Amino acid sequence: MSATPASPSTSGRREFPFHDRDFRRVCELIRQHAGIALGPAKRDMVYGRLSRRLRALRVDSFQAYLDRIEQAGDDELQAFVNALTTNLTAFFREPHHFERLREELLSRARADGPRPLPLWSCAASTGEEPYSMAIAACEAFGSLAPPVRILATDIDTQVLATAAQGIYTMERVAGLEPALLRRYFLRGAGAQAGRCRVRPELRALVDFRPLNLLAPRYEAGRDVVALFCRNVMIYFDKPTQREILARLVTHLADDGLLYTGHSENYLHAADLIRPCGRTLYRRADGAPA
Ligand SMILES: C[S@@+](CC[C@H](N)C(=O)[O-])C[C@H]1O[C@@H](n2cnc3c(N)ncnc32)[C@H](O)[C@@H]1O
């Protein structure tokens, strides 16, 4: 039992007993399969999210649930990962990145000619980030068919399914400029009132695929001119961040840009990436290409 007497995790008010050893097993499993490092403060969050899985499966203890996950090949492992990821995102989050993206795309297109420019959002969550990249590209080129192709990946298959649908509540898009809303979204009516859908032309620019950043290789193409890796590395420890960065940089074009989250710090990876603007990096000289 936990030494914290008031902890609701162990107070007996819980529907399922949740022992220290259960929490330790959860932490180890999610670290092993997704790289996510969970601290003790996440214990109640873990209980809340996983107890829904126990209920859905009619399993009566964490021990039985975790035994089941550890049996190789159980689809529940994916549901377990989906339950424990944090998917907070928003359209045009950190707006300065999208201004920079527009400038980069225009100067690239002038230099490289008409070939499609590869972009990648590697923790795409429910799609707001890659669709914001698509909108930035459309705005840059004044066209619904700009010369870009956007790969959007995430470990969480549930958020990718939402992203692929491209349907959002009006609250989710409330912060967008009205002109962008009119140009890139279709308002729902009838049963879809209160929602909107990204225009099919925008949807066609983005390819959604599952990809675990812990994987030893990424099927993500090369020469990526803009790689958005934002607000995901914070969940990993520093050695894991370095391993992932070492793989990511090999996908960047020689002068491609890595866009990172505002609270991510890469002082420990100066041999892999070099800063070149606010939360922006390029591959460091001598880093694997
Ligand atoms: C907080 S969201 C960030 C979304 C978006 N990049 C943004 O900044 O708004 C973090 C995303 O990282 C994903 N994620 C966590 N671990 C991952 C891993 N090992 N591989 C790929 N994606 C992962 C989660 O599923 C989640 O959707």
mmCIF file of N, CA, C and O in Angstrom, residues 131 134 138 144-146 148-151 163-164 166 198-208:
data_model
loop_
_atom_site.group_PDB
_atom_site.id
_atom_site.type_symbol
_atom_site.label_atom_id
_atom_site.label_comp_id
_atom_site.label_asym_id
_atom_site.label_seq_id
_atom_site.Cartn_x
_atom_site.Cartn_y
_atom_site.Cartn_z
ATOM 1 N N TYR A 131 -3.188 20.050 -40.158
ATOM 2 C CA TYR A 131 -4.108 20.865 -40.954
ATOM 3 C C TYR A 131 -3.692 22.342 -40.899
ATOM 4 O O TYR A 131 -3.863 23.065 -41.882
ATOM 5 N N ALA A 134 -1.139 22.619 -43.453
ATOM 6 C CA ALA A 134 -1.765 22.619 -44.784
ATOM 7 C C ALA A 134 -2.353 23.992 -45.099
ATOM 8 O O ALA A 134 -2.197 24.510 -46.208
ATOM 9 N N CYS A 138 -1.426 26.524 -48.128
ATOM 10 C CA CYS A 138 -2.436 27.072 -49.057
ATOM 11 C C CYS A 138 -2.363 28.596 -49.082
ATOM 12 O O CYS A 138 -2.433 29.215 -50.142
ATOM 13 N N LEU A 144 -5.589 26.031 -53.200
ATOM 14 C CA LEU A 144 -6.007 24.874 -52.398
ATOM 15 C C LEU A 144 -5.223 23.620 -52.789
ATOM 16 O O LEU A 144 -5.457 22.542 -52.255
ATOM 17 N N ALA A 145 -4.308 23.775 -53.747
ATOM 18 C CA ALA A 145 -3.453 22.648 -54.149
ATOM 19 C C ALA A 145 -1.997 23.105 -54.155
ATOM 20 O O ALA A 145 -1.341 23.123 -55.202
ATOM 21 N N PRO A 146 -1.475 23.481 -52.992
ATOM 22 C CA PRO A 146 -0.087 23.964 -52.945
ATOM 23 C C PRO A 146 0.884 22.796 -53.179
ATOM 24 O O PRO A 146 0.512 21.633 -52.972
ATOM 25 N N VAL A 148 2.889 20.831 -51.779
ATOM 26 C CA VAL A 148 3.397 20.194 -50.561
ATOM 27 C C VAL A 148 2.710 18.843 -50.406
ATOM 28 O O VAL A 148 1.611 18.634 -50.918
ATOM 29 N N ARG A 149 3.376 17.925 -49.708
ATOM 30 C CA ARG A 149 2.671 16.739 -49.208
ATOM 31 C C ARG A 149 3.045 16.610 -47.737
ATOM 32 O O ARG A 149 4.214 16.745 -47.370
ATOM 33 N N ILE A 150 2.016 16.385 -46.939
ATOM 34 C CA ILE A 150 2.210 16.430 -45.486
ATOM 35 C C ILE A 150 1.992 15.040 -44.906
ATOM 36 O O ILE A 150 0.916 14.451 -45.072
ATOM 37 N N LEU A 151 3.022 14.527 -44.262
ATOM 38 C CA LEU A 151 2.884 13.278 -43.523
ATOM 39 C C LEU A 151 2.543 13.635 -42.078
ATOM 40 O O LEU A 151 3.196 14.504 -41.490
ATOM 41 N N ALA A 163 -8.346 12.516 -36.502
ATOM 42 C CA ALA A 163 -7.665 13.454 -37.406
ATOM 43 C C ALA A 163 -8.067 13.186 -38.858
ATOM 44 O O ALA A 163 -8.341 14.114 -39.617
ATOM 45 N N ALA A 164 -8.108 11.917 -39.217
ATOM 46 C CA ALA A 164 -8.408 11.565 -40.610
ATOM 47 C C ALA A 164 -9.822 11.979 -40.997
ATOM 48 O O ALA A 164 -10.089 12.306 -42.152
ATOM 49 N N GLY A 166 -11.284 14.686 -39.883
ATOM 50 C CA GLY A 166 -11.214 16.141 -40.104
ATOM 51 C C GLY A 166 -12.461 16.874 -39.671
ATOM 52 O O GLY A 166 -12.795 17.925 -40.220
ATOM 53 N N VAL A 198 -12.938 19.894 -42.320
ATOM 54 C CA VAL A 198 -11.929 20.532 -43.183
ATOM 55 C C VAL A 198 -12.306 20.251 -44.638
ATOM 56 O O VAL A 198 -12.858 19.187 -44.948
ATOM 57 N N ARG A 199 -12.035 21.212 -45.502
ATOM 58 C CA ARG A 199 -12.378 21.036 -46.921
ATOM 59 C C ARG A 199 -11.667 19.803 -47.466
ATOM 60 O O ARG A 199 -10.526 19.518 -47.085
ATOM 61 N N PRO A 200 -12.289 19.082 -48.391
ATOM 62 C CA PRO A 200 -11.641 17.880 -48.943
ATOM 63 C C PRO A 200 -10.267 18.178 -49.548
ATOM 64 O O PRO A 200 -9.360 17.345 -49.482
ATOM 65 N N GLU A 201 -10.090 19.380 -50.123
ATOM 66 C CA GLU A 201 -8.782 19.722 -50.721
ATOM 67 C C GLU A 201 -7.697 19.753 -49.644
ATOM 68 O O GLU A 201 -6.556 19.351 -49.879
ATOM 69 N N LEU A 202 -8.059 20.236 -48.445
ATOM 70 C CA LEU A 202 -7.101 20.300 -47.334
ATOM 71 C C LEU A 202 -6.798 18.875 -46.847
ATOM 72 O O LEU A 202 -5.648 18.495 -46.632
ATOM 73 N N ARG A 203 -7.863 18.096 -46.711
ATOM 74 C CA ARG A 203 -7.718 16.712 -46.256
ATOM 75 C C ARG A 203 -6.788 15.940 -47.200
ATOM 76 O O ARG A 203 -5.975 15.119 -46.770
ATOM 77 N N ALA A 204 -6.911 16.228 -48.511
ATOM 78 C CA ALA A 204 -6.132 15.485 -49.510
ATOM 79 C C ALA A 204 -4.636 15.798 -49.425
ATOM 80 O O ALA A 204 -3.818 15.039 -49.944
ATOM 81 N N LEU A 205 -4.283 16.880 -48.750
ATOM 82 C CA LEU A 205 -2.859 17.232 -48.653
ATOM 83 C C LEU A 205 -2.149 16.436 -47.553
ATOM 84 O O LEU A 205 -0.926 16.436 -47.475
ATOM 85 N N VAL A 206 -2.936 15.785 -46.674
ATOM 86 C CA VAL A 206 -2.338 15.167 -45.481
ATOM 87 C C VAL A 206 -2.523 13.651 -45.507
ATOM 88 O O VAL A 206 -3.623 13.145 -45.749
ATOM 89 N N ASP A 207 -1.430 12.960 -45.229
ATOM 90 C CA ASP A 207 -1.451 11.501 -45.170
ATOM 91 C C ASP A 207 -1.247 11.103 -43.699
ATOM 92 O O ASP A 207 -0.184 11.369 -43.134
ATOM 93 N N PHE A 208 -2.276 10.536 -43.072
ATOM 94 C CA PHE A 208 -2.187 10.160 -41.651
ATOM 95 C C PHE A 208 -1.746 8.704 -41.521
ATOM 96 O O PHE A 208 -2.333 7.827 -42.155
#
